[in-house]
Amino acid sequence: MSDDPARNYWRDGREVYVPRAHPRPETVDVAVVGSGFTGLRLALDLARGGRSVAVLEAEDIGHGASSRNGGMVGPSFHKLGMAGLTAHYGAERAAAIMTEGMTALDDFEAFLAAEGIDCGLTMAGRFRGAPTAASYEATARECERLEKAVGLPYEMVPRARQQDQIGSDFYRGGVVYLRDGMIQPRMLVEALARRAEDAGAMLFERTPVSGLTREAGGVALRLPDGVMRARDVVMATNGYGAAQATAPLGPRVVPILTGVAATEPLSANLMGELTPQGRAFGENRRVFMWFRPTPDNSRFIFGGRIGPMRAGDARRARAVRAAATRVFPQLEGVNFSHLWTGKIAYTQDHAPHLGRIDGVWYAGGYCGSGVTRSLYFARKLALKILERPGSETAFDGLDFPRIPFRPFAPLAAAAVTRWSALRDVIDDRRRD
């Protein structure tokens, strides 16, 4: 799969972001490794807090998931759900973690408004389809728990009223998450980068970090042509970066490759048929697909662990078309103009994490739901580094286990994905 930015719909036609030129300093207050949403928001807040900040990016600014994701925003609830969290942490901690998902979304909207950032935000809601009657009932029960615990606004949609939400007969009803929305993620990357530089942060592209050495008073970062020393170091690489070079985050997350595709332009009538309310979509499956209209409502974008990620464009397009027409038979014969991939980062406990281990700060492991959470975690981590009030989160103190046999974890994850996809196919054939 080509890594040409033109293959990525979010970047196609946009000018390349070029950071301002700076001589690279030998010493800074804070070195941030990674220039995605987390790293750039951190750099912005830290620079405004009076720290000298260098953002070190191995590729170009926003190269990773922040420029490759679906641009879907929402409360980013924990993957285990209320029942799973309660069993693991108890009712009080579970409710606090879930409540913070709602808080992160509020913070995200407030930040965009305060900064005057235009990234195509529209809070149109998201319909999540249930492929079986049993999954519909399970979704309803989970939403009831979330409404009671954190005030989640939602609407259950039975199969008889499904066509009001989606131009498909595939699902057996579903739920509308009323507080979900969509953005153009590359626009947000560029806006964060500009504001971080305006605040005084220095952004350095093509500057991979190959390792860290703890020293008295800080950390030395090994760069291709020398060493940079920093009092504080933050790993904000999420699913990107070598495990050992990006410790402590790298050894504790599993990078999983996902694929995304954008259709050719579609007619206004067809777009209105596919999404009557202009909503985004997801589904309650083991290996789920997300899909959404583009901000100009001219195309549809599909994403997830769909087909062979490292195959050529023709094979990838066939796999995406098969997944898309499973839901929307109307798209049979439609071509895909853009095909790209990206890495998400999963953790052993299915939770995102932030904190400090062995003198190095980190934030990441968003498990595929990082748009709102990444900016929120960045703000909280900046407050911790600045030693200012308001830094506390419900995620503080959560154990962050290493991934056993980390070098082999991506292979294991791929095998689990294939098995889970097979089980989804079996369920499709057996459903009522």
Short mmCIF file of C-alpha atoms in Angstrom, two decimals:
data_model
loop_
_atom_site.label_atom_id
_atom_site.label_comp_id
_atom_site.label_asym_id
_atom_site.label_seq_id
_atom_site.Cartn_x
_atom_site.Cartn_y
_atom_site.Cartn_z
CA MET A 1 0.00 0.00 0.00
CA SER A 2 1.42 3.33 -1.06
CA ASP A 3 2.18 5.91 1.64
CA ASP A 4 1.78 8.76 -0.84
CA PRO A 5 -0.14 11.55 0.95
CA ALA A 6 -2.27 11.98 -2.20
CA ARG A 7 -3.74 8.53 -1.52
CA ASN A 8 -5.08 9.88 1.77
CA TYR A 9 -8.29 11.81 1.14
CA TRP A 10 -7.68 14.09 4.12
CA ARG A 11 -4.34 15.24 2.71
CA ASP A 12 -5.04 15.21 -1.01
CA GLY A 13 -5.03 18.73 -2.43
CA ARG A 14 -3.83 20.35 0.79
CA GLU A 15 -0.53 22.20 0.95
CA VAL A 16 2.22 20.38 2.82
CA TYR A 17 2.67 21.83 6.29
CA VAL A 18 6.23 23.18 6.57
CA PRO A 19 7.42 23.98 10.11
CA ARG A 20 9.34 27.17 10.75
CA ALA A 21 13.10 26.77 10.55
CA HIS A 22 15.01 26.68 13.84
CA PRO A 23 18.52 25.65 14.80
CA ARG A 24 17.99 22.58 16.92
CA PRO A 25 18.81 23.39 20.54
CA GLU A 26 21.02 21.14 22.61
CA THR A 27 18.77 21.52 25.64
CA VAL A 28 15.06 22.21 26.14
CA ASP A 29 12.68 22.11 29.04
CA VAL A 30 10.43 19.52 27.35
CA ALA A 31 11.00 17.21 24.38
CA VAL A 32 7.80 15.79 22.90
CA VAL A 33 8.23 12.73 20.70
CA GLY A 34 5.46 12.55 18.10
CA SER A 35 3.56 15.29 16.26
CA GLY A 36 -0.01 14.00 16.28
CA PHE A 37 -2.95 15.41 18.20
CA THR A 38 -1.40 14.52 21.56
CA GLY A 39 2.05 15.90 20.86
CA LEU A 40 0.90 19.12 19.23
CA ARG A 41 -1.69 19.98 21.91
CA LEU A 42 0.94 19.24 24.56
CA ALA A 43 3.46 21.49 22.84
CA LEU A 44 0.89 24.27 22.60
CA ASP A 45 -0.09 24.15 26.27
CA LEU A 46 3.47 23.75 27.53
CA ALA A 47 4.79 26.60 25.40
CA ARG A 48 1.98 28.84 26.61
CA GLY A 49 2.94 27.75 30.12
CA GLY A 50 6.42 29.19 29.66
CA ARG A 51 8.39 26.04 28.81
CA SER A 52 10.84 25.72 25.93
CA VAL A 53 9.45 22.84 23.85
CA ALA A 54 10.82 20.78 20.96
CA VAL A 55 8.54 18.37 19.08
CA LEU A 56 10.55 15.57 17.47
CA GLU A 57 8.84 13.81 14.53
CA ALA A 58 10.36 10.89 12.64
CA GLU A 59 8.43 11.72 9.45
CA ASP A 60 6.45 14.84 8.53
CA ILE A 61 4.15 16.76 10.87
CA GLY A 62 1.06 14.69 11.69
CA HIS A 63 2.32 11.75 9.68
CA GLY A 64 0.63 9.08 11.82
CA ALA A 65 -2.90 8.26 12.88
CA SER A 66 -3.88 11.88 13.51
CA SER A 67 -3.90 12.47 9.73
CA ARG A 68 -5.22 9.01 8.83
CA ASN A 69 -8.18 8.37 11.12
CA GLY A 70 -11.89 8.60 10.39
CA GLY A 71 -12.32 11.96 12.07
CA MET A 72 -15.16 10.66 14.23
CA VAL A 73 -15.60 12.28 17.63
CA GLY A 74 -17.58 11.25 20.67
CA PRO A 75 -17.24 10.41 24.35
CA SER A 76 -14.67 7.66 23.58
CA PHE A 77 -16.05 5.24 26.12
CA HIS A 78 -13.96 2.38 27.46
CA LYS A 79 -13.96 -0.75 25.28
CA LEU A 80 -14.98 -2.98 28.21
CA GLY A 81 -18.28 -1.14 28.74
CA MET A 82 -19.86 -0.34 32.09
CA ALA A 83 -20.31 -3.98 33.07
CA GLY A 84 -16.71 -4.92 32.29
CA LEU A 85 -15.28 -1.84 33.97
CA THR A 86 -17.40 -2.35 37.07
CA ALA A 87 -16.25 -5.94 37.37
CA HIS A 88 -12.63 -4.84 37.08
CA TYR A 89 -12.51 -1.57 39.05
CA GLY A 90 -15.76 -1.33 40.98
CA ALA A 91 -18.81 0.83 40.31
CA GLU A 92 -17.36 4.16 41.50
CA ARG A 93 -14.14 4.00 39.46
CA ALA A 94 -16.02 2.65 36.44
CA ALA A 95 -18.46 5.57 36.52
CA ALA A 96 -15.58 8.05 36.90
CA ILE A 97 -13.76 6.62 33.87
CA MET A 98 -16.90 6.71 31.74
CA THR A 99 -17.82 10.20 32.93
CA GLU A 100 -14.41 11.42 31.84
CA GLY A 101 -15.25 10.32 28.31
CA MET A 102 -18.13 12.80 28.33
CA THR A 103 -15.85 15.44 29.87
CA ALA A 104 -13.25 14.89 27.14
CA LEU A 105 -15.84 15.59 24.46
CA ASP A 106 -16.99 18.77 26.22
CA ASP A 107 -13.36 19.86 26.52
CA PHE A 108 -12.78 19.14 22.82
CA GLU A 109 -15.68 21.31 21.70
CA ALA A 110 -14.76 24.11 24.10
CA PHE A 111 -11.14 24.07 22.92
CA LEU A 112 -12.09 24.35 19.24
CA ALA A 113 -14.44 27.22 20.02
CA ALA A 114 -11.94 29.09 22.20
CA GLU A 115 -9.16 28.73 19.62
CA GLY A 116 -11.39 29.49 16.64
CA ILE A 117 -10.30 26.26 14.96
CA ASP A 118 -12.19 25.27 11.83
CA CYS A 119 -11.79 21.54 11.26
CA GLY A 120 -15.20 20.81 9.81
CA LEU A 121 -16.79 19.83 13.12
CA THR A 122 -20.41 18.74 12.81
CA MET A 123 -22.24 17.08 15.68
CA ALA A 124 -24.72 15.10 13.58
CA GLY A 125 -24.69 11.99 15.76
CA ARG A 126 -23.68 8.42 14.93
CA PHE A 127 -25.85 5.39 14.18
CA ARG A 128 -24.35 2.12 15.40
CA GLY A 129 -25.96 -0.87 13.71
CA ALA A 130 -26.72 -4.16 15.43
CA PRO A 131 -26.27 -7.15 13.10
CA THR A 132 -28.44 -9.46 15.24
CA ALA A 133 -31.45 -9.14 17.51
CA ALA A 134 -29.27 -10.29 20.41
CA SER A 135 -26.71 -7.54 19.76
CA TYR A 136 -29.53 -4.98 19.60
CA GLU A 137 -30.73 -6.01 23.04
CA ALA A 138 -27.15 -6.00 24.39
CA THR A 139 -26.63 -2.48 23.02
CA ALA A 140 -29.85 -1.29 24.64
CA ARG A 141 -28.80 -2.67 28.03
CA GLU A 142 -25.37 -1.04 27.82
CA CYS A 143 -26.90 2.31 26.83
CA GLU A 144 -29.28 2.10 29.79
CA ARG A 145 -26.30 1.59 32.10
CA LEU A 146 -24.44 4.52 30.55
CA GLU A 147 -27.47 6.80 30.74
CA LYS A 148 -27.84 6.01 34.42
CA ALA A 149 -24.13 6.30 35.22
CA VAL A 150 -23.00 9.28 33.13
CA GLY A 151 -26.08 10.75 31.45
CA LEU A 152 -25.37 9.43 27.94
CA PRO A 153 -27.93 10.82 25.48
CA TYR A 154 -29.02 8.15 22.99
CA GLU A 155 -31.97 6.85 21.01
CA MET A 156 -32.64 3.19 20.30
CA VAL A 157 -33.83 2.65 16.72
CA PRO A 158 -35.76 -0.57 16.05
CA ARG A 159 -35.45 -2.29 12.71
CA ALA A 160 -38.83 -0.96 11.59
CA ARG A 161 -37.49 2.64 11.78
CA GLN A 162 -33.95 1.93 10.64
CA GLN A 163 -34.41 3.44 7.18
CA ASP A 164 -34.88 6.82 8.83
CA GLN A 165 -31.21 6.65 9.83
CA ILE A 166 -29.43 4.59 7.19
CA GLY A 167 -30.16 3.47 3.66
CA SER A 168 -29.62 -0.20 4.48
CA ASP A 169 -31.56 -3.31 5.52
CA PHE A 170 -28.47 -5.08 6.82
CA TYR A 171 -28.83 -4.31 10.53
CA ARG A 172 -31.49 -5.44 12.98
CA GLY A 173 -31.90 -1.96 14.37
CA GLY A 174 -29.33 0.05 16.26
CA VAL A 175 -28.66 3.08 18.42
CA VAL A 176 -28.06 6.74 17.66
CA TYR A 177 -25.39 8.32 19.86
CA LEU A 178 -26.62 11.89 19.88
CA ARG A 179 -23.36 13.46 21.15
CA ASP A 180 -21.14 12.08 18.39
CA GLY A 181 -19.81 14.03 15.44
CA MET A 182 -17.20 14.32 12.69
CA ILE A 183 -14.19 16.46 11.77
CA GLN A 184 -11.61 16.73 8.99
CA PRO A 185 -8.63 15.41 11.00
CA ARG A 186 -5.84 16.83 8.84
CA MET A 187 -7.26 20.33 9.29
CA LEU A 188 -7.03 19.85 13.05
CA VAL A 189 -3.39 18.70 12.79
CA GLU A 190 -2.46 21.80 10.83
CA ALA A 191 -4.34 24.13 13.18
CA LEU A 192 -2.64 22.64 16.25
CA ALA A 193 0.78 22.87 14.60
CA ARG A 194 0.30 26.54 13.71
CA ARG A 195 -0.86 27.44 17.21
CA ALA A 196 1.95 25.48 18.83
CA GLU A 197 4.51 27.35 16.74
CA ASP A 198 2.82 30.68 17.41
CA ALA A 199 3.19 29.91 21.13
CA GLY A 200 6.92 29.31 20.69
CA ALA A 201 7.18 25.54 20.32
CA MET A 202 9.78 24.27 17.85
CA LEU A 203 8.74 21.48 15.45
CA PHE A 204 11.42 19.26 13.91
CA GLU A 205 10.55 16.83 11.12
CA ARG A 206 12.68 13.86 9.97
CA THR A 207 14.12 13.64 13.47
CA PRO A 208 13.59 10.12 14.79
CA VAL A 209 14.51 9.29 18.38
CA SER A 210 16.50 6.05 18.59
CA GLY A 211 16.76 5.80 22.37
CA LEU A 212 16.76 7.50 25.75
CA THR A 213 19.34 7.76 28.50
CA ARG A 214 18.33 8.92 31.98
CA GLU A 215 20.71 11.48 33.42
CA ALA A 216 20.87 13.64 36.50
CA GLY A 217 18.33 16.36 35.99
CA GLY A 218 16.68 14.93 32.89
CA VAL A 219 16.89 12.66 29.86
CA ALA A 220 19.20 12.54 26.83
CA LEU A 221 17.51 11.68 23.53
CA ARG A 222 19.59 10.04 20.79
CA LEU A 223 18.94 11.68 17.42
CA PRO A 224 20.42 10.89 13.99
CA ASP A 225 23.10 13.58 14.28
CA GLY A 226 23.55 14.06 17.98
CA VAL A 227 21.87 14.28 21.35
CA MET A 228 19.19 16.55 22.76
CA ARG A 229 18.76 16.90 26.51
CA ALA A 230 15.49 17.72 28.19
CA ARG A 231 14.31 18.09 31.75
CA ASP A 232 11.08 16.33 30.77
CA VAL A 233 10.36 13.93 27.90
CA VAL A 234 6.91 12.97 26.66
CA MET A 235 6.23 9.94 24.48
CA ALA A 236 3.24 10.77 22.26
CA THR A 237 3.81 8.22 19.49
CA ASN A 238 0.73 6.04 20.12
CA GLY A 239 0.96 3.20 17.53
CA TYR A 240 4.07 4.58 15.81
CA GLY A 241 7.70 4.18 16.76
CA ALA A 242 9.92 1.26 17.73
CA ALA A 243 8.96 -0.30 21.08
CA GLN A 244 12.31 0.15 22.79
CA ALA A 245 13.05 3.61 21.37
CA THR A 246 9.70 4.94 22.60
CA ALA A 247 9.71 3.46 26.10
CA PRO A 248 7.68 3.52 28.30
CA LEU A 249 4.76 3.76 25.84
CA GLY A 250 6.07 1.52 23.06
CA PRO A 251 6.42 -1.74 25.03
CA ARG A 252 2.89 -1.34 26.42
CA VAL A 253 0.88 -0.92 23.20
CA VAL A 254 0.24 -3.14 20.20
CA PRO A 255 0.23 -1.30 16.85
CA ILE A 256 -2.57 -2.60 14.62
CA LEU A 257 -2.72 -1.67 10.95
CA THR A 258 -6.11 -0.51 9.69
CA GLY A 259 -7.31 0.55 6.26
CA VAL A 260 -9.39 3.46 5.00
CA ALA A 261 -10.96 4.15 1.60
CA ALA A 262 -12.90 7.03 0.07
CA THR A 263 -15.34 6.55 -2.77
CA GLU A 264 -15.38 8.53 -5.95
CA PRO A 265 -17.86 11.45 -5.87
CA LEU A 266 -21.46 10.27 -5.46
CA SER A 267 -24.68 11.96 -6.48
CA ALA A 268 -26.54 14.11 -3.97
CA ASN A 269 -29.54 11.76 -4.22
CA LEU A 270 -27.39 8.72 -3.40
CA MET A 271 -25.70 10.48 -0.49
CA GLY A 272 -29.11 11.41 0.89
CA GLU A 273 -30.26 7.83 0.56
CA LEU A 274 -27.21 6.41 2.36
CA THR A 275 -27.33 8.84 5.30
CA PRO A 276 -30.73 10.57 5.54
CA GLN A 277 -29.70 12.47 8.68
CA GLY A 278 -26.11 13.20 7.60
CA ARG A 279 -24.81 10.94 10.37
CA ALA A 280 -21.69 8.85 10.77
CA PHE A 281 -21.97 5.08 11.28
CA GLY A 282 -20.48 2.16 13.15
CA GLU A 283 -21.53 -1.38 13.90
CA ASN A 284 -21.64 -3.77 16.81
CA ARG A 285 -19.38 -6.51 15.46
CA ARG A 286 -16.16 -8.17 16.60
CA VAL A 287 -14.31 -6.73 13.60
CA PHE A 288 -16.35 -3.63 12.91
CA MET A 289 -16.35 -1.14 10.09
CA TRP A 290 -16.92 2.56 10.53
CA PHE A 291 -18.18 4.75 7.71
CA ARG A 292 -19.16 8.37 7.24
CA PRO A 293 -19.84 11.09 4.68
CA THR A 294 -17.07 13.52 3.83
CA PRO A 295 -17.41 17.07 5.21
CA ASP A 296 -18.70 18.33 1.85
CA ASN A 297 -21.17 15.41 1.69
CA SER A 298 -19.85 14.32 -1.72
CA ARG A 299 -18.32 10.92 -0.88
CA PHE A 300 -18.37 8.13 1.67
CA ILE A 301 -15.33 6.98 3.63
CA PHE A 302 -15.05 3.42 5.00
CA GLY A 303 -12.47 2.24 7.51
CA GLY A 304 -11.46 -0.56 9.84
CA ARG A 305 -9.55 -3.81 9.73
CA ILE A 306 -10.87 -4.56 6.26
CA GLY A 307 -9.04 -7.10 4.11
CA PRO A 308 -5.28 -7.54 3.63
CA MET A 309 -3.71 -4.26 4.72
CA ARG A 310 -0.41 -4.72 2.92
CA ALA A 311 -1.90 -5.84 -0.41
CA GLY A 312 -1.94 -3.78 -3.58
CA ASP A 313 -4.57 -1.16 -4.32
CA ALA A 314 -6.71 -3.40 -6.54
CA ARG A 315 -6.99 -6.14 -3.93
CA ARG A 316 -7.60 -3.68 -1.14
CA ALA A 317 -10.33 -1.96 -3.14
CA ARG A 318 -12.09 -5.30 -3.70
CA ALA A 319 -12.02 -6.03 0.03
CA VAL A 320 -13.40 -2.59 0.92
CA ARG A 321 -16.10 -2.87 -1.76
CA ALA A 322 -17.19 -6.24 -0.38
CA ALA A 323 -17.44 -4.77 3.13
CA ALA A 324 -19.23 -1.62 1.93
CA THR A 325 -21.78 -3.44 -0.24
CA ARG A 326 -22.55 -5.78 2.65
CA VAL A 327 -24.25 -2.73 4.17
CA PHE A 328 -24.94 -0.63 1.06
CA PRO A 329 -25.71 -2.77 -2.02
CA GLN A 330 -26.28 0.55 -3.82
CA LEU A 331 -22.50 1.00 -3.98
CA GLU A 332 -21.89 -2.03 -6.19
CA GLY A 333 -19.69 -0.83 -9.03
CA VAL A 334 -18.62 2.37 -7.27
CA ASN A 335 -14.89 3.05 -7.46
CA PHE A 336 -12.61 4.08 -4.62
CA SER A 337 -10.47 7.11 -5.40
CA HIS A 338 -8.33 7.03 -2.23
CA LEU A 339 -6.89 4.09 -0.28
CA TRP A 340 -4.60 4.47 2.73
CA THR A 341 -3.60 2.78 5.96
CA GLY A 342 -2.75 3.80 9.51
CA LYS A 343 -1.81 2.31 12.86
CA ILE A 344 -3.94 2.38 15.98
CA ALA A 345 -2.53 1.40 19.38
CA TYR A 346 -4.24 -1.18 21.59
CA THR A 347 -3.40 -1.85 25.22
CA GLN A 348 -3.67 -5.05 27.20
CA ASP A 349 -6.52 -3.66 29.33
CA HIS A 350 -8.30 -1.92 26.41
CA ALA A 351 -7.84 1.46 28.12
CA PRO A 352 -5.90 4.59 27.15
CA HIS A 353 -3.21 5.67 29.60
CA LEU A 354 -1.26 8.72 30.68
CA GLY A 355 1.32 9.25 33.38
CA ARG A 356 5.02 8.83 34.08
CA ILE A 357 7.23 5.74 34.22
CA ASP A 358 10.98 5.73 34.87
CA GLY A 359 11.12 9.51 34.57
CA VAL A 360 9.40 9.67 31.14
CA TRP A 361 5.89 11.01 30.58
CA TYR A 362 3.51 9.33 28.15
CA ALA A 363 -0.03 9.49 26.79
CA GLY A 364 -1.57 7.07 24.32
CA GLY A 365 -3.03 3.64 23.75
CA TYR A 366 -6.30 5.11 22.54
CA CYS A 367 -7.56 1.81 21.10
CA GLY A 368 -8.98 3.42 17.97
CA SER A 369 -10.94 6.17 19.76
CA GLY A 370 -8.40 8.92 20.21
CA VAL A 371 -9.61 12.11 18.55
CA THR A 372 -11.22 13.69 21.61
CA ARG A 373 -9.28 11.68 24.19
CA SER A 374 -5.87 12.63 22.77
CA LEU A 375 -6.44 16.36 23.14
CA TYR A 376 -7.92 15.90 26.59
CA PHE A 377 -5.04 13.70 27.79
CA ALA A 378 -2.57 16.20 26.34
CA ARG A 379 -4.11 19.03 28.34
CA LYS A 380 -4.09 16.98 31.54
CA LEU A 381 -0.49 15.87 31.00
CA ALA A 382 0.60 19.46 30.34
CA LEU A 383 -0.92 20.51 33.66
CA LYS A 384 0.96 17.70 35.41
CA ILE A 385 4.27 18.77 33.89
CA LEU A 386 3.58 22.42 34.68
CA GLU A 387 2.59 21.37 38.22
CA ARG A 388 -0.66 23.26 38.00
CA PRO A 389 -4.06 22.39 39.48
CA GLY A 390 -6.69 20.52 37.52
CA SER A 391 -4.40 17.76 36.23
CA GLU A 392 -6.23 14.90 37.94
CA THR A 393 -7.99 12.26 35.85
CA ALA A 394 -9.87 9.04 36.55
CA PHE A 395 -7.07 7.26 34.69
CA ASP A 396 -4.36 8.30 37.15
CA GLY A 397 -2.76 5.33 38.84
CA LEU A 398 -4.19 2.65 36.53
CA ASP A 399 -1.74 -0.20 36.13
CA PHE A 400 -0.22 -0.05 32.64
CA PRO A 401 1.09 -3.55 31.92
CA ARG A 402 3.71 -4.39 29.35
CA ILE A 403 2.60 -6.47 26.37
CA PRO A 404 3.93 -10.03 26.76
CA PHE A 405 6.19 -11.08 23.87
CA ARG A 406 5.80 -7.59 22.40
CA PRO A 407 7.72 -8.27 19.12
CA PHE A 408 5.18 -10.97 18.23
CA ALA A 409 2.07 -9.12 19.42
CA PRO A 410 1.12 -7.66 15.99
CA LEU A 411 1.16 -11.15 14.48
CA ALA A 412 -1.03 -12.45 17.29
CA ALA A 413 -3.41 -9.51 16.85
CA ALA A 414 -3.69 -10.23 13.12
CA ALA A 415 -4.52 -13.87 13.82
CA VAL A 416 -7.19 -12.88 16.34
CA THR A 417 -8.65 -10.43 13.81
CA ARG A 418 -8.95 -13.15 11.16
CA TRP A 419 -10.63 -15.53 13.61
CA SER A 420 -13.00 -12.81 14.82
CA ALA A 421 -13.90 -11.87 11.24
CA LEU A 422 -14.74 -15.52 10.52
CA ARG A 423 -17.02 -15.60 13.57
CA ASP A 424 -18.74 -12.45 12.30
CA VAL A 425 -19.38 -14.13 8.94
CA ILE A 426 -20.84 -17.18 10.70
CA ASP A 427 -23.11 -14.94 12.78
CA ASP A 428 -24.26 -13.15 9.61
CA ARG A 429 -25.32 -16.44 8.08
CA ARG A 430 -27.17 -17.58 11.18
CA ARG A 431 -28.92 -14.37 12.16
CA ASP A 432 -32.68 -14.10 12.21
#
